[in-house]
Coordinates of C-alpha atoms in Angstrom, one line a residue:
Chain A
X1 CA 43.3 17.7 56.1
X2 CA 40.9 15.9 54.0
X3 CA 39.5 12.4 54.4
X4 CA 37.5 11.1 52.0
X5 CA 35.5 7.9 52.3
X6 CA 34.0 6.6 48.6
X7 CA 30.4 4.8 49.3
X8 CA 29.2 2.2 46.6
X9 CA 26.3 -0.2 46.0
X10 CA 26.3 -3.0 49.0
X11 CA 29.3 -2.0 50.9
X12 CA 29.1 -2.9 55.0
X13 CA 28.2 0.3 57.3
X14 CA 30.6 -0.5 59.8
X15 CA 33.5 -0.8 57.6
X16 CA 33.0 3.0 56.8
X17 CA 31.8 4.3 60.0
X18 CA 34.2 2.8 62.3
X19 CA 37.3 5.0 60.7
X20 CA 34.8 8.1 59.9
X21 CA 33.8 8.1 63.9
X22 CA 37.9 8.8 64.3
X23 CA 39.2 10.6 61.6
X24 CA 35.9 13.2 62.1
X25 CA 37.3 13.6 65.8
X26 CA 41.0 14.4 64.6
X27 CA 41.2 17.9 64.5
X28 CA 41.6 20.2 61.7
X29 CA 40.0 17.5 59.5
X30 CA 37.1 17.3 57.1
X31 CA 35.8 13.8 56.5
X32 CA 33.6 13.5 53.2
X33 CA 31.7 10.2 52.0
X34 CA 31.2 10.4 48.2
X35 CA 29.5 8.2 45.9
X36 CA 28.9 8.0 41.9
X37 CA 26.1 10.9 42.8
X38 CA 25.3 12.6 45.6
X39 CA 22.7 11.0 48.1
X40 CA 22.2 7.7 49.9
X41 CA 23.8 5.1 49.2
X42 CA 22.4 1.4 50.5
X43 CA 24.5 -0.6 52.4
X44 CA 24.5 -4.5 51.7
X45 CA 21.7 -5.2 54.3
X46 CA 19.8 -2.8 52.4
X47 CA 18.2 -2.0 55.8
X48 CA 20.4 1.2 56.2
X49 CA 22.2 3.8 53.7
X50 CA 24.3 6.5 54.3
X51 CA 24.2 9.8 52.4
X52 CA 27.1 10.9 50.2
X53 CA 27.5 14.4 50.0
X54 CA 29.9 14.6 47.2
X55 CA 30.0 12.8 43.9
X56 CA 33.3 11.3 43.1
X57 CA 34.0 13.7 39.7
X58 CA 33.8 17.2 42.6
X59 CA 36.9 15.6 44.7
X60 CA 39.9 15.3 42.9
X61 CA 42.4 15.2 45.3
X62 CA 42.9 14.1 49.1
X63 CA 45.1 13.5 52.2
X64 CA 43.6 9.9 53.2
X65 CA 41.7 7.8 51.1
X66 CA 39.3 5.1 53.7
X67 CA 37.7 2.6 51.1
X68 CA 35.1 0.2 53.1
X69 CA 34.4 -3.3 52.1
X70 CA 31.5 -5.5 51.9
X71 CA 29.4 -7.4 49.4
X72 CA 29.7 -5.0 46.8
X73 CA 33.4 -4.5 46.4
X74 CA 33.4 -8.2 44.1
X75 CA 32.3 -5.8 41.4
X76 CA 33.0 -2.4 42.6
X77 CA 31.3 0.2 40.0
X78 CA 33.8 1.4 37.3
X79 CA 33.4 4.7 38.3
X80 CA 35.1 4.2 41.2
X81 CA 37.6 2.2 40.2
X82 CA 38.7 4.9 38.0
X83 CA 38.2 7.5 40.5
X84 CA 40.5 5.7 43.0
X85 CA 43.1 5.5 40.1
X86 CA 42.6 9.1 39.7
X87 CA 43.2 10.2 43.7
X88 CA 45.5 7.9 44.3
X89 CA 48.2 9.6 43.8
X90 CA 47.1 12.7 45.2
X91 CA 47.5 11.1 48.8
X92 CA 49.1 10.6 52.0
X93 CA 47.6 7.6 52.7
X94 CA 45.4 5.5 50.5
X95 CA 43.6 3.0 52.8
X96 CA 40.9 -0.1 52.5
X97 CA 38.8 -1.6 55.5
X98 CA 37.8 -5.5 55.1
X99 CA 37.3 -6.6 51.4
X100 CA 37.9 -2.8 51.1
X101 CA 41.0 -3.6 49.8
X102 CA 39.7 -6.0 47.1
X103 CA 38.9 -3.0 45.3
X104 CA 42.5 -1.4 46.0
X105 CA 43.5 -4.2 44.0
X106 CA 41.0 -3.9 41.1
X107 CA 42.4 -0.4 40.8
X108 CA 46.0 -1.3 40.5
X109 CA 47.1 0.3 43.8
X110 CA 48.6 -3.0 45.6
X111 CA 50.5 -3.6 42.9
X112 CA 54.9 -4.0 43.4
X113 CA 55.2 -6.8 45.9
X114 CA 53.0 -5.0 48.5
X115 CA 51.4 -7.0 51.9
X116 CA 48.0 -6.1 52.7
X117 CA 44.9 -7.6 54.2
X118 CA 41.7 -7.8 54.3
X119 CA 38.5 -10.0 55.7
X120 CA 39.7 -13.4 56.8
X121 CA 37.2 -15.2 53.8
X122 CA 38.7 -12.9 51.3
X123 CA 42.4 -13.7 52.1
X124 CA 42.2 -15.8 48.5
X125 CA 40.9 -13.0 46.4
X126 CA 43.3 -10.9 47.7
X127 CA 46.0 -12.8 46.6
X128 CA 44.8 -13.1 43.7
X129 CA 46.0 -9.8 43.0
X130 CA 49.3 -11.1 43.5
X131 CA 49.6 -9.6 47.3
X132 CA 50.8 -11.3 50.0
X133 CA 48.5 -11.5 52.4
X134 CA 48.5 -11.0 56.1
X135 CA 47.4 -12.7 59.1
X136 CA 47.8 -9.0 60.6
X137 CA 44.3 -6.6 61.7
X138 CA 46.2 -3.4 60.6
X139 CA 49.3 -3.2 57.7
X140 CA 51.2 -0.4 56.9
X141 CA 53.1 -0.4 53.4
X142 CA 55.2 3.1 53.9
X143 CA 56.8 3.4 51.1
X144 CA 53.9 2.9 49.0
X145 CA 51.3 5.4 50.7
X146 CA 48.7 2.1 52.0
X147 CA 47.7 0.8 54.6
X148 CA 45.0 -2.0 55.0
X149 CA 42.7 -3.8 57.8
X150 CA 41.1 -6.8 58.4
X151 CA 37.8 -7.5 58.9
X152 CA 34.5 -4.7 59.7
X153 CA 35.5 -3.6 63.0
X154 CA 39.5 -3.4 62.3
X155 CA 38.6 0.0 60.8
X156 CA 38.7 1.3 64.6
X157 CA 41.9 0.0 65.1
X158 CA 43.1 1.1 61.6
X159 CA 41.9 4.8 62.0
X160 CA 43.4 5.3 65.6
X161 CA 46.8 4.0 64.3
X162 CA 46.5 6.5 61.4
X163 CA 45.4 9.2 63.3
X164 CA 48.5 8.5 65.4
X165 CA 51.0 9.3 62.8
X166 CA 48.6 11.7 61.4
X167 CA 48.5 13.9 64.5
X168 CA 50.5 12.5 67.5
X169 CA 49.6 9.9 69.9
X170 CA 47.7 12.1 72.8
X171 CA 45.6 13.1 70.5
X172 CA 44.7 9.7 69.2
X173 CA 44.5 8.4 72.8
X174 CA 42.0 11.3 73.6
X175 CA 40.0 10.2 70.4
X176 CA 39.5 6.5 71.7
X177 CA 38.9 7.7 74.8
X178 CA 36.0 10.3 73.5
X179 CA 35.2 6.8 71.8
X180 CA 35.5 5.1 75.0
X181 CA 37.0 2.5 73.1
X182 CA 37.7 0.1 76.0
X183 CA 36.6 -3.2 73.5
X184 CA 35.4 -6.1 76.3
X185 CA 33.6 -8.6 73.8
X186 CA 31.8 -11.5 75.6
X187 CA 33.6 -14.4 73.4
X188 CA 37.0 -15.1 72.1
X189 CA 35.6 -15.5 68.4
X190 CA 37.0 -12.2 66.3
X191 CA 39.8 -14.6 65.1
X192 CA 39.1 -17.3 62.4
X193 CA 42.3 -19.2 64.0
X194 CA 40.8 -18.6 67.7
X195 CA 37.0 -19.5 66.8
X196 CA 35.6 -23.2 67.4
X197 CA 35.3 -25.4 63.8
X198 CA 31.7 -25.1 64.1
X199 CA 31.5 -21.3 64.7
X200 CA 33.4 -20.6 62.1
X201 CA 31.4 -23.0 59.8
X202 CA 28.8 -21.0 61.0
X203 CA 30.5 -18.1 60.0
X204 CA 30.9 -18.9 56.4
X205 CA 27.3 -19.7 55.8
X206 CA 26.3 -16.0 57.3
X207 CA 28.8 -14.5 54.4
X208 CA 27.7 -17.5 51.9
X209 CA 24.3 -15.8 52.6
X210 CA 25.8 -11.9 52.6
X211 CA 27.7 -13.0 49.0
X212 CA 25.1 -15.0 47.6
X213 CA 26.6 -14.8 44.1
X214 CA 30.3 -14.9 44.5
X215 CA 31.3 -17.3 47.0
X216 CA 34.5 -16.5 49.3
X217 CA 37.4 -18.6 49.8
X218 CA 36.6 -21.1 52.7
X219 CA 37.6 -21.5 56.1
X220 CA 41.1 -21.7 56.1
X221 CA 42.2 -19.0 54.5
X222 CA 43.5 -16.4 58.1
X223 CA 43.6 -19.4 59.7
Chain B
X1 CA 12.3 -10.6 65.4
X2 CA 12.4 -6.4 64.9
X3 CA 15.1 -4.8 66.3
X4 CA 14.0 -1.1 65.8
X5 CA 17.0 1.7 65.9
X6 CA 15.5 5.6 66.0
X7 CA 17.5 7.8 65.0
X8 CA 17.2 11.8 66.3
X9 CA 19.0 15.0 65.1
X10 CA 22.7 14.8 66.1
X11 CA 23.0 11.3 67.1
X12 CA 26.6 10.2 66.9
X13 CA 26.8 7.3 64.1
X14 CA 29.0 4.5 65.5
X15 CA 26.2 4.1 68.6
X16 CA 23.5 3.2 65.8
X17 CA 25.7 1.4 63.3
X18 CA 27.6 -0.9 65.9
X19 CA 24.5 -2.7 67.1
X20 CA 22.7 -2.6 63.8
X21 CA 25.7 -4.4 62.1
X22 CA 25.6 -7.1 64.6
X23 CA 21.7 -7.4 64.7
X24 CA 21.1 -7.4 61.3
X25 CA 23.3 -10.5 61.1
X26 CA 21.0 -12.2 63.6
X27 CA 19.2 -14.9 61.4
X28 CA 15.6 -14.0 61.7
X29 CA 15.8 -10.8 62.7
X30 CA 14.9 -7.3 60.7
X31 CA 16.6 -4.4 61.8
X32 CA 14.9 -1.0 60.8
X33 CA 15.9 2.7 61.4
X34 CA 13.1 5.4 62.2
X35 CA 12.6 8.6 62.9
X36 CA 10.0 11.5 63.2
X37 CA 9.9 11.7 59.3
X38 CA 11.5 9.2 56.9
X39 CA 14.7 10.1 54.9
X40 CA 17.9 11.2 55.9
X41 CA 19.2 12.6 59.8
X42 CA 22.1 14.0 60.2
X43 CA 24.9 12.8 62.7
X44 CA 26.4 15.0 65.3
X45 CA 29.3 15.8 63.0
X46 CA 27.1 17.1 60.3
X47 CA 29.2 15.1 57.8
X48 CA 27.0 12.2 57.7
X49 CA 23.6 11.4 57.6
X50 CA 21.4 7.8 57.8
X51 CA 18.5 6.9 56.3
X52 CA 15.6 6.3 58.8
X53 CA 13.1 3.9 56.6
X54 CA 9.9 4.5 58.8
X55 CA 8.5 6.5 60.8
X56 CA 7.6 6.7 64.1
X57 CA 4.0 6.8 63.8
X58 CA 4.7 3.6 62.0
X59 CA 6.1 1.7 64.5
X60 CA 3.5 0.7 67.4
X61 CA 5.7 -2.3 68.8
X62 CA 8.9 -4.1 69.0
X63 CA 11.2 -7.0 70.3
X64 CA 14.5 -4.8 70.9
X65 CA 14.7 -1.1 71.4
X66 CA 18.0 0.3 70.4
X67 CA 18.7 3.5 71.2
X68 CA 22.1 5.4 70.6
X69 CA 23.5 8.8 71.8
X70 CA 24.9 11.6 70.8
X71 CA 24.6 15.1 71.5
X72 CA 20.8 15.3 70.4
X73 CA 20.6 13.4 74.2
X74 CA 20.2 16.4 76.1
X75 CA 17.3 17.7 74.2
X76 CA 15.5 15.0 72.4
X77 CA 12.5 15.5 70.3
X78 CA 9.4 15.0 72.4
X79 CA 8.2 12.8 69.2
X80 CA 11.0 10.4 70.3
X81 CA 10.3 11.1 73.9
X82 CA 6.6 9.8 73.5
X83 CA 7.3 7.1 71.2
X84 CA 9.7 5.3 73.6
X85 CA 6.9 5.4 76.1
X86 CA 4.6 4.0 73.8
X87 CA 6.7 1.2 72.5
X88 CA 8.8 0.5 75.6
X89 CA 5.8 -1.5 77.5
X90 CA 5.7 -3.8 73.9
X91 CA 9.8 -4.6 73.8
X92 CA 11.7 -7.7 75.6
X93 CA 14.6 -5.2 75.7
X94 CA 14.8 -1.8 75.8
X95 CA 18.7 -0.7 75.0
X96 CA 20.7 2.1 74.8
X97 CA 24.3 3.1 73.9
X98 CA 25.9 5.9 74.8
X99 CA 23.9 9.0 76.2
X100 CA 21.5 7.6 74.5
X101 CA 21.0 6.3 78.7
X102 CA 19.9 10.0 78.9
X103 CA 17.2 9.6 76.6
X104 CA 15.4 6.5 78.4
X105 CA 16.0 8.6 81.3
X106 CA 13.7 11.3 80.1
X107 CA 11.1 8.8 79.3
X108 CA 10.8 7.5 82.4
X109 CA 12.3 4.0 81.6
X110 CA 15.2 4.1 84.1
X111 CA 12.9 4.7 87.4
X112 CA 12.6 1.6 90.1
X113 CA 16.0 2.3 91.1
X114 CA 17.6 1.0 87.9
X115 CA 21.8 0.5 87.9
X116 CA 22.5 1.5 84.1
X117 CA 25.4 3.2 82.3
X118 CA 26.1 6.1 80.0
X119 CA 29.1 7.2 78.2
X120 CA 31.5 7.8 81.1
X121 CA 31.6 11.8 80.6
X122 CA 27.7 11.9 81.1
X123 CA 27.7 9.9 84.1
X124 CA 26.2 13.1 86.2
X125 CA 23.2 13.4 83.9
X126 CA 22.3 10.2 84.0
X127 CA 22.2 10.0 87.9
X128 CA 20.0 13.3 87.6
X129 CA 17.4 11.1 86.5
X130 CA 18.2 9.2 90.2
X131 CA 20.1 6.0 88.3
X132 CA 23.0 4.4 89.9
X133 CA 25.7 5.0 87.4
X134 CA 27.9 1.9 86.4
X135 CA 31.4 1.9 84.8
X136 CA 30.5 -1.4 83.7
X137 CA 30.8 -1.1 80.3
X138 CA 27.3 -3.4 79.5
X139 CA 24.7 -3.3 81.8
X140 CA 21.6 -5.6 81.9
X141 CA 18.7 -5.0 84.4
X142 CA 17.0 -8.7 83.7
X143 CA 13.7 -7.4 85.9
X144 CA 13.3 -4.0 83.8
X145 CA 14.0 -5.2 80.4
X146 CA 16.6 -2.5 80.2
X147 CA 20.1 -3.2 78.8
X148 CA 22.7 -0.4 78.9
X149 CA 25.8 0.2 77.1
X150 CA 28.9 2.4 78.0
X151 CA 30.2 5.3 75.4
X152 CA 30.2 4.4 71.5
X153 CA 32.2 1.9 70.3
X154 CA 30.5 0.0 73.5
X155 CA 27.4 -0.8 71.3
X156 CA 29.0 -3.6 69.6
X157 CA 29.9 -5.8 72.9
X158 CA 26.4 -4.7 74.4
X159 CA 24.7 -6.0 71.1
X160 CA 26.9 -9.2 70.9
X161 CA 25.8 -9.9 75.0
X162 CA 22.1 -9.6 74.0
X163 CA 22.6 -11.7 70.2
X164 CA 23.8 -14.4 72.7
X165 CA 20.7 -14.1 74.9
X166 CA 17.7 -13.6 71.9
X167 CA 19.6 -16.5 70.0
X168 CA 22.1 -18.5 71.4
X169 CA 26.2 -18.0 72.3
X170 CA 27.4 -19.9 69.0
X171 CA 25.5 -17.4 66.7
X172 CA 26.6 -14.6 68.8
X173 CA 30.3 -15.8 68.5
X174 CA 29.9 -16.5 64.8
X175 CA 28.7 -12.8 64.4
X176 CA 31.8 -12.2 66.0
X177 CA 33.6 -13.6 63.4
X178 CA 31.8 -12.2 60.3
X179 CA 32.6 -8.8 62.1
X180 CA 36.6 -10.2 62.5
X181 CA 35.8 -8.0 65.7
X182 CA 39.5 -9.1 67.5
X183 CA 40.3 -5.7 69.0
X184 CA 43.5 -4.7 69.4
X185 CA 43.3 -0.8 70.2
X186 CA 47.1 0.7 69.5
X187 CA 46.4 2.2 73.2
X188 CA 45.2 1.8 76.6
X189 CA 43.4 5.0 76.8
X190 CA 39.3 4.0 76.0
X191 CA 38.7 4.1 80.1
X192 CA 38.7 7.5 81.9
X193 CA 40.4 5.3 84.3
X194 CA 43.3 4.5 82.4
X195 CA 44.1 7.5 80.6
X196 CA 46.4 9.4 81.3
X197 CA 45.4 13.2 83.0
X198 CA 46.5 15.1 79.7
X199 CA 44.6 12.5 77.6
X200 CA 41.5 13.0 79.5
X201 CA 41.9 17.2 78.8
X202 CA 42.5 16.7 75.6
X203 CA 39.0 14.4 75.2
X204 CA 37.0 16.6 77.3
X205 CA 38.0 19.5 75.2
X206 CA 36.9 17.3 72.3
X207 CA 34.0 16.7 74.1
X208 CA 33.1 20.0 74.8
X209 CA 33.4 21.4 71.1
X210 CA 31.2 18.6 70.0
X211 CA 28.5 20.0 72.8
X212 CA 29.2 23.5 73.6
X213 CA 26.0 24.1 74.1
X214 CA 25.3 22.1 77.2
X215 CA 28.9 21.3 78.8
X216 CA 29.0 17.7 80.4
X217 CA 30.0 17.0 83.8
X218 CA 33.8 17.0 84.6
X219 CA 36.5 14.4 84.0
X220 CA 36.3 12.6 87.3
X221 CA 32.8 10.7 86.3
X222 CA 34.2 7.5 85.2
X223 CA 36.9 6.9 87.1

């Protein structure tokens, strides 16, 4: 099985790392991060970049797509755009992580009265597409091959679930548990409905900083 | 503020990108990867590789110390050996994730009858170095200047814990929130205490493919 994760110009580490830590535990599968060209890629900090080993135009086929959000996927590069139109429909499962799926919907792939989601901030932009958006960390659309998460760190969630119906559930239970992931966060704040006003003000001007040229859609969007 | 993450031949990705991803969203704070050379190491899986921007001959001192595990942890380079005992007297914290433990063992930062922990199948190993091992899954030793995290994916609530002490608990929770991080893991199986026996074969065999060369030290460690 082949999982192939598509790297572009200010996308967020985590959002591509969190699902490539699981899926490159599943066994029997080969997890690949491509890019425009081979080599590293910058994330949006631009203190870190992860190397693509591929370039989009070698891979013209896999099982699961994983795209990962972050700054960059406002204006995702055309390249991949068309490269995800290409895939696509050489799938299982094409999937987005956080504003991941942004770019799902710049390619055309959320189209036919499909329920997605995405980063809290982003909820607008999604709809934009004309999808309905969810409240949900991980959404499966069956019939039409996707499946979506929320925010960064839903990617964990997101891959285990896959990796469920992928393989079987022992196996994806062994996975989190190579993972030991046992999540115990100090503070109730993951949820923009669950954080105080003025963390979640604080919130928005962290991604007003991240996004400097785009906006997002304000504070009430996952609410 | 520097946080400083080195990175070492098979590291395991998700210990270096979870903290990073919070700490680089620290206002005030740069986050930089190094290694014995610049350019790019290669993760345990082979299928990845980060970008270390310095080197360690570059780096004479640093707030926070961050470093992750992976199977490289049982025979570090003596570069990174070395460098952790230089830099460790400079640091107000000294971290690891993961086996990464094993590593600040080897340098000689655990000793004074330090509690830390370690991902749970390496808790052996890490008392071989005469620490009291801790299933807590985030450990801080306030007199040492040594903070601890469990396995993996514990890196993120370890890094939120100390965002909240360097800063201040509304950033930390607002951090929270740009990372959406509202776990909600499809199973109960990220604690060797919870798992189920066959779940725990199943991720010590995982285990033991991903180091055959060393073995780790029985299923019974964590519990």
């Amino acid at each position: 099985m082949l999982v192939v994760i598509p790297l572009f110009p200010d996308f967020t580490a985590l959002d591509a790392v969190g699902p490539y830590e699981v899926f490159r535990l599943l066994p029997g599968t080969e997890v690949v991060l491509v890019a425009a060209c081979p080599g590293a890629v910058r994330a949006d900090s631009r203190k870190l970049a992860l190397t693509a080993d591929r370039a989009f135009d070698e891979i013209d086929s896999c099982d699961v797509l994983v795209v990962p959000g972050g700054p960059g996927s406002r204006k995702p590069p055309d390249a991949l755009v068309r490269w995800l139109q290409k895939v696509h429909p050489t799938t299982r499962w094409t999937t987005s992580v956080c504003t991941g799926a942004l770019i799902l919907g710049k390619a055309g792939i959320l189209r036919g009265g499909m329920t997605a989601t995405t980063h809290w901030a982003a909820a607008d932009l999604l709809r934009a597409f004309g999808v309905e958006y969810s409240t949900e960390r991980v959404v499966f659309q069956d019939k039409h091959r996707v499946a979506t998460g929320a925010g960064v760190t839903s990617g964990i969630d997101f891959a285990l679930t896959l990796a469920a119906r992928l393989a079987d559930e022992e196996t994806a239970q062994a996975i989190q548990l190579v993972l030991q992931y046992d999540p115990q966060p100090p503070f109730d704040a993951g949820d923009p409905g669950r954080a105080t006003p003025a963390v979640r003000e604080r919130a928005l001007d962290i991604l007003h900083h991240l996004v400097p040229a785009v906006g997002l859609t304000g504070p009430t969007s996952g609410a």
